[in-house]
Amino acid sequence: MFKKSTNTTLFILFLIGLTSISYGFDGQRKGFILGLGLGGGLTSFTQTVEIGESSQTSDRENKFSFISDFRIGYAPSNLVEVYYNAKVAWFSLDNIFDESVTITDGLNGIGITYHLKPQAPSGFVNGAIGLAVFDAPFESGFEAWTGFGFSAGGGFEFSPHWRVEGNIIYGKPGREESGVSVSTNSLVFKVTVNVMAF
């Protein structure tokens, strides 16, 4: 249920973003904001299985990832933006049947960006806190793992509406069922080019 509603919400927000990214706003950051970023990164994670008093942690895996970065919100001034943010790393893992499975590892939360100048070109710093999610969105029967997560980073707005952004995302999503607890300890290092409508 959680996966279906999350995917539906993100799909609707993505469609809104596609239809709304035009430069028909006033060119000031203050007001409604909408952004979409694409890029690449590295996802580094371990996984832990706990059964009763015993636990086992896997070796750390590193995967090159495709990154998507969506945000929608409001800027109370030309220096500060507050928004809902979904930063997601997409990569492939082999399952126990040696079949390639698409995995998403990301953060859904509330983000804040602070710009050093009221207009481009300008550097900025940002951060977000919220729900870390580890999922196999195209696989039936896989329940998403969830937990605490946050991100921190910054970048450079080189012209109005266009930015390069780097972030580190930390998450510890997990799930418990029938006395078995599984969790992922994840770090994502990402760089995206973001287009912003405001």
GROMACS .gro file of C-alpha atoms in nm:
model
  198
    1MET     CA    1   0.000   0.000   0.000
    2PHE     CA    2   0.282   0.241   0.095
    3LYS     CA    3   0.472   0.170  -0.229
    4LYS     CA    4   0.166   0.215  -0.449
    5SER     CA    5   0.060   0.546  -0.293
    6THR     CA    6   0.418   0.679  -0.296
    7ASN     CA    7   0.469   0.587  -0.661
    8THR     CA    8   0.134   0.742  -0.756
    9THR     CA    9   0.212   1.063  -0.567
   10LEU     CA   10   0.558   1.093  -0.723
   11PHE     CA   11   0.418   1.023  -1.071
   12ILE     CA   12   0.154   1.297  -1.031
   13LEU     CA   13   0.412   1.543  -0.901
   14PHE     CA   14   0.642   1.453  -1.192
   15LEU     CA   15   0.362   1.519  -1.443
   16ILE     CA   16   0.291   1.853  -1.277
   17GLY     CA   17   0.660   1.929  -1.307
   18LEU     CA   18   0.671   1.842  -1.677
   19THR     CA   19   0.372   2.057  -1.759
   20SER     CA   20   0.475   2.346  -1.534
   21ILE     CA   21   0.843   2.393  -1.612
   22SER     CA   22   0.821   2.703  -1.823
   23TYR     CA   23   0.981   3.035  -1.772
   24GLY     CA   24   0.646   3.214  -1.744
   25PHE     CA   25   0.708   3.314  -1.382
   26ASP     CA   26   0.851   3.650  -1.277
   27GLY     CA   27   1.214   3.534  -1.265
   28GLN     CA   28   1.242   3.594  -0.890
   29ARG     CA   29   1.310   3.303  -0.660
   30LYS     CA   30   1.054   3.434  -0.412
   31GLY     CA   31   0.722   3.253  -0.457
   32PHE     CA   32   0.625   2.910  -0.589
   33ILE     CA   33   0.918   2.689  -0.696
   34LEU     CA   34   0.935   2.366  -0.893
   35GLY     CA   35   1.249   2.178  -0.986
   36LEU     CA   36   1.379   1.864  -1.152
   37GLY     CA   37   1.737   1.740  -1.154
   38LEU     CA   38   1.909   1.451  -1.329
   39GLY     CA   39   2.260   1.321  -1.290
   40GLY     CA   40   2.479   1.047  -1.156
   41GLY     CA   41   2.642   0.929  -0.840
   42LEU     CA   42   2.773   0.648  -0.626
   43THR     CA   43   2.561   0.448  -0.384
   44SER     CA   44   2.754   0.275  -0.105
   45PHE     CA   45   2.572   0.045   0.138
   46THR     CA   46   2.581  -0.248   0.374
   47GLN     CA   47   2.288  -0.467   0.471
   48THR     CA   48   2.224  -0.626   0.810
   49VAL     CA   49   2.001  -0.922   0.895
   50GLU     CA   50   1.907  -0.978   1.262
   51ILE     CA   51   1.735  -1.291   1.387
   52GLY     CA   52   1.688  -1.293   1.761
   53GLU     CA   53   2.023  -1.221   1.928
   54SER     CA   54   2.234  -1.293   1.619
   55SER     CA   55   2.310  -1.050   1.339
   56GLN     CA   56   2.513  -1.054   1.022
   57THR     CA   57   2.626  -0.754   0.815
   58SER     CA   58   2.725  -0.779   0.450
   59ASP     CA   59   3.040  -0.638   0.295
   60ARG     CA   60   3.002  -0.282   0.168
   61GLU     CA   61   2.882  -0.260  -0.193
   62ASN     CA   62   2.937   0.037  -0.423
   63LYS     CA   63   2.711   0.096  -0.722
   64PHE     CA   64   2.718   0.368  -0.984
   65SER     CA   65   2.368   0.516  -0.994
   66PHE     CA   66   2.138   0.727  -1.204
   67ILE     CA   67   2.003   1.011  -0.986
   68SER     CA   68   1.670   1.196  -1.000
   69ASP     CA   69   1.598   1.500  -0.782
   70PHE     CA   70   1.248   1.648  -0.762
   71ARG     CA   71   1.130   1.941  -0.548
   72ILE     CA   72   0.820   2.153  -0.510
   73GLY     CA   73   0.762   2.428  -0.258
   74TYR     CA   74   0.782   2.797  -0.174
   75ALA     CA   75   1.059   3.054  -0.139
   76PRO     CA   76   0.975   3.316   0.128
   77SER     CA   77   1.255   3.536  -0.011
   78ASN     CA   78   1.507   3.542  -0.295
   79LEU     CA   79   1.762   3.382  -0.062
   80VAL     CA   80   1.565   3.099   0.104
   81GLU     CA   81   1.366   2.812  -0.048
   82VAL     CA   82   1.159   2.557   0.149
   83TYR     CA   83   1.025   2.251  -0.032
   84TYR     CA   84   0.928   1.886  -0.044
   85ASN     CA   85   1.225   1.699  -0.189
   86ALA     CA   86   1.266   1.351  -0.338
   87LYS     CA   87   1.626   1.254  -0.412
   88VAL     CA   88   1.650   0.901  -0.554
   89ALA     CA   89   1.942   0.682  -0.665
   90TRP     CA   90   1.851   0.416  -0.923
   91PHE     CA   91   2.079   0.112  -0.971
   92SER     CA   92   2.071  -0.262  -1.043
   93LEU     CA   93   2.135  -0.557  -0.813
   94ASP     CA   94   2.128  -0.929  -0.885
   95ASN     CA   95   1.873  -1.123  -0.681
   96ILE     CA   96   1.913  -1.479  -0.553
   97PHE     CA   97   1.811  -1.609  -0.899
   98ASP     CA   98   2.088  -1.404  -1.073
   99GLU     CA   99   1.825  -1.176  -1.225
  100SER     CA  100   1.892  -0.804  -1.248
  101VAL     CA  101   1.654  -0.600  -1.029
  102THR     CA  102   1.612  -0.222  -1.030
  103ILE     CA  103   1.662  -0.074  -0.683
  104THR     CA  104   1.577   0.276  -0.561
  105ASP     CA  105   1.757   0.420  -0.260
  106GLY     CA  106   1.658   0.771  -0.165
  107LEU     CA  107   1.519   1.036   0.062
  108ASN     CA  108   1.171   1.192   0.073
  109GLY     CA  109   1.163   1.490   0.303
  110ILE     CA  110   1.159   1.861   0.372
  111GLY     CA  111   1.449   2.058   0.226
  112ILE     CA  112   1.586   2.409   0.267
  113THR     CA  113   1.820   2.593   0.030
  114TYR     CA  114   2.005   2.912   0.123
  115HIS     CA  115   2.150   3.123  -0.161
  116LEU     CA  116   2.447   3.352  -0.106
  117LYS     CA  117   2.308   3.612  -0.347
  118PRO     CA  118   1.950   3.711  -0.436
  119GLN     CA  119   2.009   3.648  -0.808
  120ALA     CA  120   2.223   3.422  -1.026
  121PRO     CA  121   2.509   3.363  -1.050
  122SER     CA  122   2.521   3.248  -0.690
  123GLY     CA  123   2.645   2.967  -0.474
  124PHE     CA  124   2.409   2.792  -0.232
  125VAL     CA  125   2.399   2.537   0.048
  126ASN     CA  126   2.111   2.304   0.126
  127GLY     CA  127   1.992   2.021   0.343
  128ALA     CA  128   1.694   1.792   0.386
  129ILE     CA  129   1.558   1.555   0.650
  130GLY     CA  130   1.290   1.291   0.619
  131LEU     CA  131   1.208   0.933   0.524
  132ALA     CA  132   1.480   0.712   0.375
  133VAL     CA  133   1.337   0.449   0.140
  134PHE     CA  134   1.501   0.135  -0.005
  135ASP     CA  135   1.272  -0.026  -0.262
  136ALA     CA  136   1.243  -0.248  -0.568
  137PRO     CA  137   0.960  -0.051  -0.735
  138PHE     CA  138   0.907  -0.283  -1.033
  139GLU     CA  139   0.905  -0.609  -0.835
  140SER     CA  140   0.581  -0.754  -0.701
  141GLY     CA  141   0.585  -0.875  -0.344
  142PHE     CA  142   0.871  -0.652  -0.227
  143GLU     CA  143   0.774  -0.422   0.059
  144ALA     CA  144   0.971  -0.098   0.079
  145TRP     CA  145   1.214  -0.057   0.366
  146THR     CA  146   1.184   0.279   0.543
  147GLY     CA  147   1.373   0.469   0.810
  148PHE     CA  148   1.543   0.795   0.899
  149GLY     CA  149   1.749   0.990   0.648
  150PHE     CA  150   1.904   1.327   0.575
  151SER     CA  151   2.111   1.503   0.309
  152ALA     CA  152   2.353   1.794   0.297
  153GLY     CA  153   2.524   1.971   0.011
  154GLY     CA  154   2.539   2.274  -0.208
  155GLY     CA  155   2.610   2.397  -0.553
  156PHE     CA  156   2.611   2.685  -0.796
  157GLU     CA  157   2.325   2.855  -0.982
  158PHE     CA  158   2.510   2.963  -1.295
  159SER     CA  159   2.211   3.130  -1.462
  160PRO     CA  160   1.845   3.183  -1.367
  161HIS     CA  161   1.670   2.844  -1.356
  162TRP     CA  162   1.988   2.632  -1.400
  163ARG     CA  163   2.200   2.483  -1.122
  164VAL     CA  164   2.469   2.224  -1.059
  165GLU     CA  165   2.422   2.057  -0.722
  166GLY     CA  166   2.612   1.801  -0.517
  167ASN     CA  167   2.481   1.618  -0.211
  168ILE     CA  168   2.563   1.343   0.035
  169ILE     CA  169   2.254   1.144   0.135
  170TYR     CA  170   2.249   0.918   0.440
  171GLY     CA  171   1.972   0.670   0.510
  172LYS     CA  172   1.903   0.375   0.738
  173PRO     CA  173   1.585   0.213   0.605
  174GLY     CA  174   1.475  -0.125   0.734
  175ARG     CA  175   1.190  -0.365   0.786
  176GLU     CA  176   1.093  -0.627   1.043
  177GLU     CA  177   0.871  -0.926   0.983
  178SER     CA  178   0.820  -1.257   1.165
  179GLY     CA  179   1.108  -1.188   1.403
  180VAL     CA  180   1.354  -1.112   1.122
  181SER     CA  181   1.489  -0.757   1.095
  182VAL     CA  182   1.665  -0.632   0.780
  183SER     CA  183   1.820  -0.290   0.730
  184THR     CA  184   2.044  -0.095   0.496
  185ASN     CA  185   2.307   0.155   0.601
  186SER     CA  186   2.341   0.372   0.291
  187LEU     CA  187   2.542   0.668   0.164
  188VAL     CA  188   2.473   0.827  -0.174
  189PHE     CA  189   2.715   1.076  -0.330
  190LYS     CA  190   2.537   1.255  -0.613
  191VAL     CA  191   2.581   1.535  -0.867
  192THR     CA  192   2.286   1.665  -1.068
  193VAL     CA  193   2.202   1.942  -1.311
  194ASN     CA  194   1.877   2.096  -1.188
  195VAL     CA  195   1.628   2.311  -1.376
  196MET     CA  196   1.409   2.531  -1.158
  197ALA     CA  197   1.087   2.711  -1.242
  198PHE     CA  198   1.011   3.021  -1.036
   0.00000   0.00000   0.00000
